[in-house]
Short mmCIF file of C-alpha atoms in Angstrom, two decimals:
data_model
loop_
_atom_site.label_atom_id
_atom_site.label_comp_id
_atom_site.label_asym_id
_atom_site.label_seq_id
_atom_site.Cartn_x
_atom_site.Cartn_y
_atom_site.Cartn_z
CA PHE A 16 0.00 0.00 0.00
CA LYS A 17 2.99 2.32 -0.25
CA ILE A 18 1.66 3.62 -3.54
CA PHE A 19 -1.64 4.86 -2.05
CA PRO A 20 -3.35 7.19 -2.92
CA SER A 21 -2.10 6.54 -6.45
CA LEU A 22 -4.86 4.56 -8.18
CA TRP A 23 -3.16 4.28 -11.56
CA CYS A 24 0.46 3.19 -11.14
CA ASN A 25 3.34 2.85 -8.70
CA SER A 26 6.60 4.80 -8.77
CA GLY A 27 7.87 3.28 -12.01
CA LEU A 28 11.42 3.40 -10.59
CA ALA A 29 14.01 0.65 -10.91
CA VAL A 30 17.72 0.03 -10.37
CA PHE A 31 19.43 -2.81 -12.26
CA SER A 32 22.95 -3.96 -11.45
CA ARG A 33 25.36 -6.67 -12.57
CA HIS A 34 26.88 -6.44 -9.07
CA GLN A 35 25.44 -7.58 -5.75
CA LEU A 36 22.69 -5.46 -4.19
CA VAL A 37 23.53 -4.97 -0.51
CA ASP A 38 20.56 -2.84 0.53
CA ILE A 39 17.40 -1.21 -0.88
CA ASP A 40 15.87 2.08 0.27
CA PHE A 41 12.57 3.11 -1.34
CA ARG A 42 11.24 6.49 -0.23
CA PRO A 43 7.89 7.67 -1.59
CA PHE A 44 7.77 11.44 -1.31
CA LYS A 45 5.83 12.69 1.70
CA ASN A 46 5.31 16.00 -0.09
CA ARG A 47 2.70 15.04 -2.67
CA LEU A 48 1.37 17.16 -5.46
CA PHE A 49 -2.41 17.49 -5.37
CA TYR A 50 -2.79 17.26 -9.15
CA ASP A 51 -0.90 13.98 -9.67
CA MET A 52 -0.92 12.18 -6.31
CA TRP A 53 -3.83 10.03 -7.53
CA CYS A 54 -1.95 9.01 -10.69
CA VAL A 55 1.65 8.22 -9.77
CA GLN A 56 3.76 7.70 -6.66
CA ARG A 57 6.73 10.06 -6.95
CA GLY A 58 9.81 9.28 -4.93
CA VAL A 59 13.34 7.88 -4.80
CA LEU A 60 14.48 4.28 -5.14
CA ALA A 61 18.05 3.69 -3.98
CA ALA A 62 20.19 0.56 -4.02
CA LYS A 63 23.50 0.06 -2.26
CA ILE A 64 25.71 -1.90 -4.65
CA ALA A 65 28.89 -3.83 -3.82
CA VAL A 66 31.05 -2.88 -6.81
CA ASN A 67 33.85 -5.04 -5.41
CA PRO A 68 34.65 -6.56 -1.99
CA SER A 69 36.08 -3.26 -0.73
CA ALA A 70 33.81 -0.68 -2.38
CA GLU A 71 30.11 0.07 -2.14
CA VAL A 72 28.08 2.81 -3.79
CA TRP A 73 24.50 4.03 -3.47
CA VAL A 74 22.70 4.40 -6.81
CA ALA A 75 19.29 6.07 -6.89
CA SER A 76 16.60 6.64 -9.49
CA THR A 77 14.10 9.43 -8.89
CA HIS A 78 11.02 11.03 -10.43
CA PHE A 79 10.00 14.47 -9.20
CA GLY A 80 6.58 16.01 -9.71
CA PRO A 81 6.42 18.90 -12.18
CA PRO A 82 6.58 22.29 -10.43
CA VAL A 83 3.35 24.25 -10.52
CA ASP A 84 4.95 27.25 -12.20
CA VAL A 85 6.00 25.23 -15.27
CA LEU A 86 2.49 23.87 -15.91
CA GLU A 87 0.49 26.04 -18.29
CA ALA A 88 -2.80 24.98 -16.67
CA PHE A 89 -1.95 27.07 -13.60
CA ASN A 90 -0.77 30.23 -15.38
CA SER A 91 -3.97 32.09 -14.48
CA LEU A 92 -3.38 31.68 -10.75
CA PRO A 93 -1.56 34.42 -8.80
CA SER A 94 2.09 33.57 -8.14
CA PHE A 95 1.66 33.42 -4.36
CA ILE A 96 -1.05 30.74 -4.76
CA ARG A 97 1.15 28.74 -7.16
CA ASP A 98 4.01 28.93 -4.64
CA LYS A 99 1.69 27.71 -1.87
CA LEU A 100 0.47 24.75 -3.90
CA ASP A 101 3.90 23.69 -5.12
CA MET A 102 5.68 20.76 -3.47
CA TYR A 103 8.94 20.80 -5.43
CA GLU A 104 11.05 22.30 -2.65
CA GLY A 105 9.68 19.74 -0.20
CA GLN A 106 10.52 16.84 -2.52
CA LEU A 107 14.01 18.22 -3.02
CA GLY A 108 14.43 18.43 0.75
CA GLU A 109 13.57 14.73 1.04
CA LEU A 110 16.18 13.82 -1.58
CA VAL A 111 18.81 15.97 0.16
CA GLU A 112 18.03 14.17 3.42
CA LEU A 113 18.70 10.83 1.71
CA VAL A 114 22.00 11.76 0.04
CA SER A 115 23.17 13.42 3.28
CA LYS A 116 22.63 10.04 4.96
CA TRP A 117 24.97 8.45 2.40
CA ARG A 118 27.62 11.06 3.16
CA ASP A 119 27.29 10.40 6.88
CA GLU A 120 27.77 6.69 6.16
CA GLY A 121 30.92 7.44 4.19
CA VAL A 122 29.50 5.80 1.06
CA GLU A 123 29.69 7.42 -2.39
CA GLY A 124 26.43 8.01 -4.21
CA ILE A 125 24.82 8.62 -7.59
CA VAL A 126 21.31 9.94 -8.19
CA ALA A 127 19.71 10.29 -11.59
CA GLY A 128 16.30 10.57 -13.14
CA ASP A 129 13.52 12.91 -14.20
CA PHE A 130 13.89 15.94 -11.92
CA ASN A 131 11.20 17.90 -13.79
CA ALA A 132 13.45 20.95 -13.49
CA PRO A 133 13.96 22.74 -16.82
CA VAL A 134 17.68 23.37 -17.25
CA HIS A 135 18.67 26.95 -16.25
CA GLY A 136 15.29 27.46 -14.54
CA LYS A 137 14.58 28.31 -10.91
CA GLN A 138 14.13 24.69 -9.84
CA PHE A 139 17.30 23.60 -11.62
CA ARG A 140 19.35 26.26 -9.83
CA GLN A 141 17.80 25.21 -6.53
CA LEU A 142 18.50 21.55 -7.35
CA LYS A 143 22.21 22.21 -7.97
CA LYS A 144 22.55 24.40 -4.89
CA ASN A 145 20.80 22.07 -2.43
CA LEU A 146 22.41 18.87 -3.69
CA GLY A 147 25.74 20.68 -3.78
CA GLY A 148 25.30 21.46 -0.10
CA ALA A 149 24.99 17.71 0.49
CA GLY A 150 28.22 16.97 -1.38
CA MET A 151 26.69 16.12 -4.77
CA SER A 152 27.64 17.76 -8.07
CA ILE A 153 26.18 17.48 -11.53
CA LEU A 154 27.86 14.71 -13.50
CA TRP A 155 28.17 16.45 -16.86
CA ASP A 156 28.48 20.14 -17.75
CA GLY A 157 26.92 19.34 -21.11
CA PHE A 158 23.45 19.29 -19.53
CA GLU A 159 23.69 23.09 -19.43
CA ALA A 160 25.09 23.53 -22.93
CA LYS A 161 22.94 25.27 -25.53
CA ASP A 162 23.31 22.32 -27.90
CA CYS A 163 22.42 19.65 -25.31
CA PRO A 164 19.99 17.16 -26.89
CA THR A 165 16.48 17.30 -25.47
CA THR A 166 15.45 14.62 -22.98
CA VAL A 167 11.69 15.13 -23.25
CA ASN A 168 9.11 16.42 -25.77
CA PRO A 169 11.33 16.10 -28.87
CA PRO A 170 9.73 17.48 -32.05
CA GLN A 171 9.41 13.98 -33.56
CA ASP A 172 7.17 12.83 -30.68
CA GLN A 173 3.72 12.99 -32.26
CA ALA A 174 1.60 10.38 -30.48
CA ILE A 175 2.13 11.55 -26.88
CA THR A 176 2.66 15.31 -27.19
CA GLY A 177 1.45 15.92 -30.72
CA GLY A 178 4.81 17.50 -31.45
CA GLY A 179 3.52 20.75 -29.97
CA ARG A 180 5.12 20.80 -26.52
CA THR A 181 8.39 22.62 -25.89
CA PRO A 182 11.43 20.30 -26.06
CA MET A 183 13.27 20.43 -22.72
CA VAL A 184 16.15 18.98 -20.73
CA LEU A 185 14.62 17.66 -17.47
CA ASP A 186 16.75 14.57 -16.78
CA PHE A 187 20.11 14.77 -15.02
CA ALA A 188 22.64 12.78 -13.00
CA PHE A 189 24.52 13.86 -9.89
CA CYS A 190 27.37 12.15 -8.06
CA SER A 191 29.24 12.59 -4.79
CA SER A 192 32.70 14.14 -4.50
CA GLY A 193 34.63 10.86 -4.68
CA LEU A 194 33.21 10.08 -8.12
CA GLU A 195 33.50 11.68 -11.53
CA GLY A 196 32.58 10.93 -15.09
CA SER A 197 30.73 12.10 -18.16
CA ALA A 198 27.35 11.60 -19.76
CA SER A 199 25.45 11.76 -23.01
CA ILE A 200 21.81 11.76 -24.05
CA GLY A 201 20.54 8.66 -25.83
CA ASP A 202 17.67 8.44 -28.30
CA VAL A 203 14.76 6.04 -27.85
CA MET A 204 12.23 7.97 -29.89
CA VAL A 205 10.63 6.48 -32.98
CA GLU A 206 9.50 9.31 -35.20
CA GLY A 207 5.73 9.62 -35.22
CA LYS A 208 5.29 6.34 -33.32
CA SER A 209 5.59 7.02 -29.60
CA TRP A 210 3.70 3.82 -28.76
CA GLU A 211 6.76 1.92 -30.02
CA CYS A 212 9.12 3.77 -27.66
CA VAL A 213 10.25 2.40 -24.31
CA SER A 214 9.78 5.86 -22.75
CA ASP A 215 8.63 9.38 -23.53
CA HIS A 216 12.03 10.57 -22.22
CA ASN A 217 15.41 10.02 -23.81
CA PRO A 218 17.91 8.36 -21.43
CA VAL A 219 20.91 9.90 -19.71
CA ILE A 220 23.86 7.55 -20.28
CA GLY A 221 26.66 8.06 -17.78
CA VAL A 222 30.17 6.68 -17.36
CA ILE A 223 31.23 7.08 -13.73
CA ARG A 224 34.40 6.09 -11.92
CA ARG A 225 36.10 6.65 -8.59
CA ARG A 226 38.16 9.84 -8.57
CA LYS A 227 41.35 8.18 -7.23
CA ARG A 228 41.26 5.69 -10.07
CA ALA A 229 40.79 8.49 -12.58
CA GLU A 230 43.80 10.37 -11.17
CA LYS A 231 45.97 7.25 -11.48
CA GLU A 232 44.92 6.73 -15.10
CA GLU A 233 45.81 10.33 -15.92
CA LYS A 234 49.30 9.74 -14.46
CA GLY A 235 49.64 6.50 -16.42
CA GLU A 236 49.82 4.37 -13.28
#
């Protein structure tokens, strides 16, 4: 019953690993958005993975609710009402609490997913600031580049969005200070045939490694 009051689907989150899963931590958001709480259970699913006998890492997948101020349906409401209704800051606080727990444990962490925060927007800036305060940094500077491929609402998506919604970058990956890497945006869209796609979002594909190992490789050790 963790998905209640969602009557349509659960969180839709998953973590797959070729390495042993040591622990699982699923946290449905307590701060629920009134306009989608009956449809989907937003939250964070984290798995502690034993990469090797001496190294563990937390890997989390998340799906935030869309902020009220980015939904056109609420444009007619005064800004102070939109701010009152919005739960984005509360959901971000719950994620920060989780990654801070990893830091206290002394375990590196990665969190990725649909943050529903348009790149360069208010929520994105807040996301970087708050996660940064918990020791997490964005994995790839390319997310903020002008030529970054869209992760949602691409022009070729006709069946779901009709091709009329603004293409955006909403999906990101963050990692803790002991990790580094790079990322790219994949493409799972089938032009004009969204029902044949595995998702309405393009994937973020990351390559992540421990910072000490990266330093050794740079020195040729």
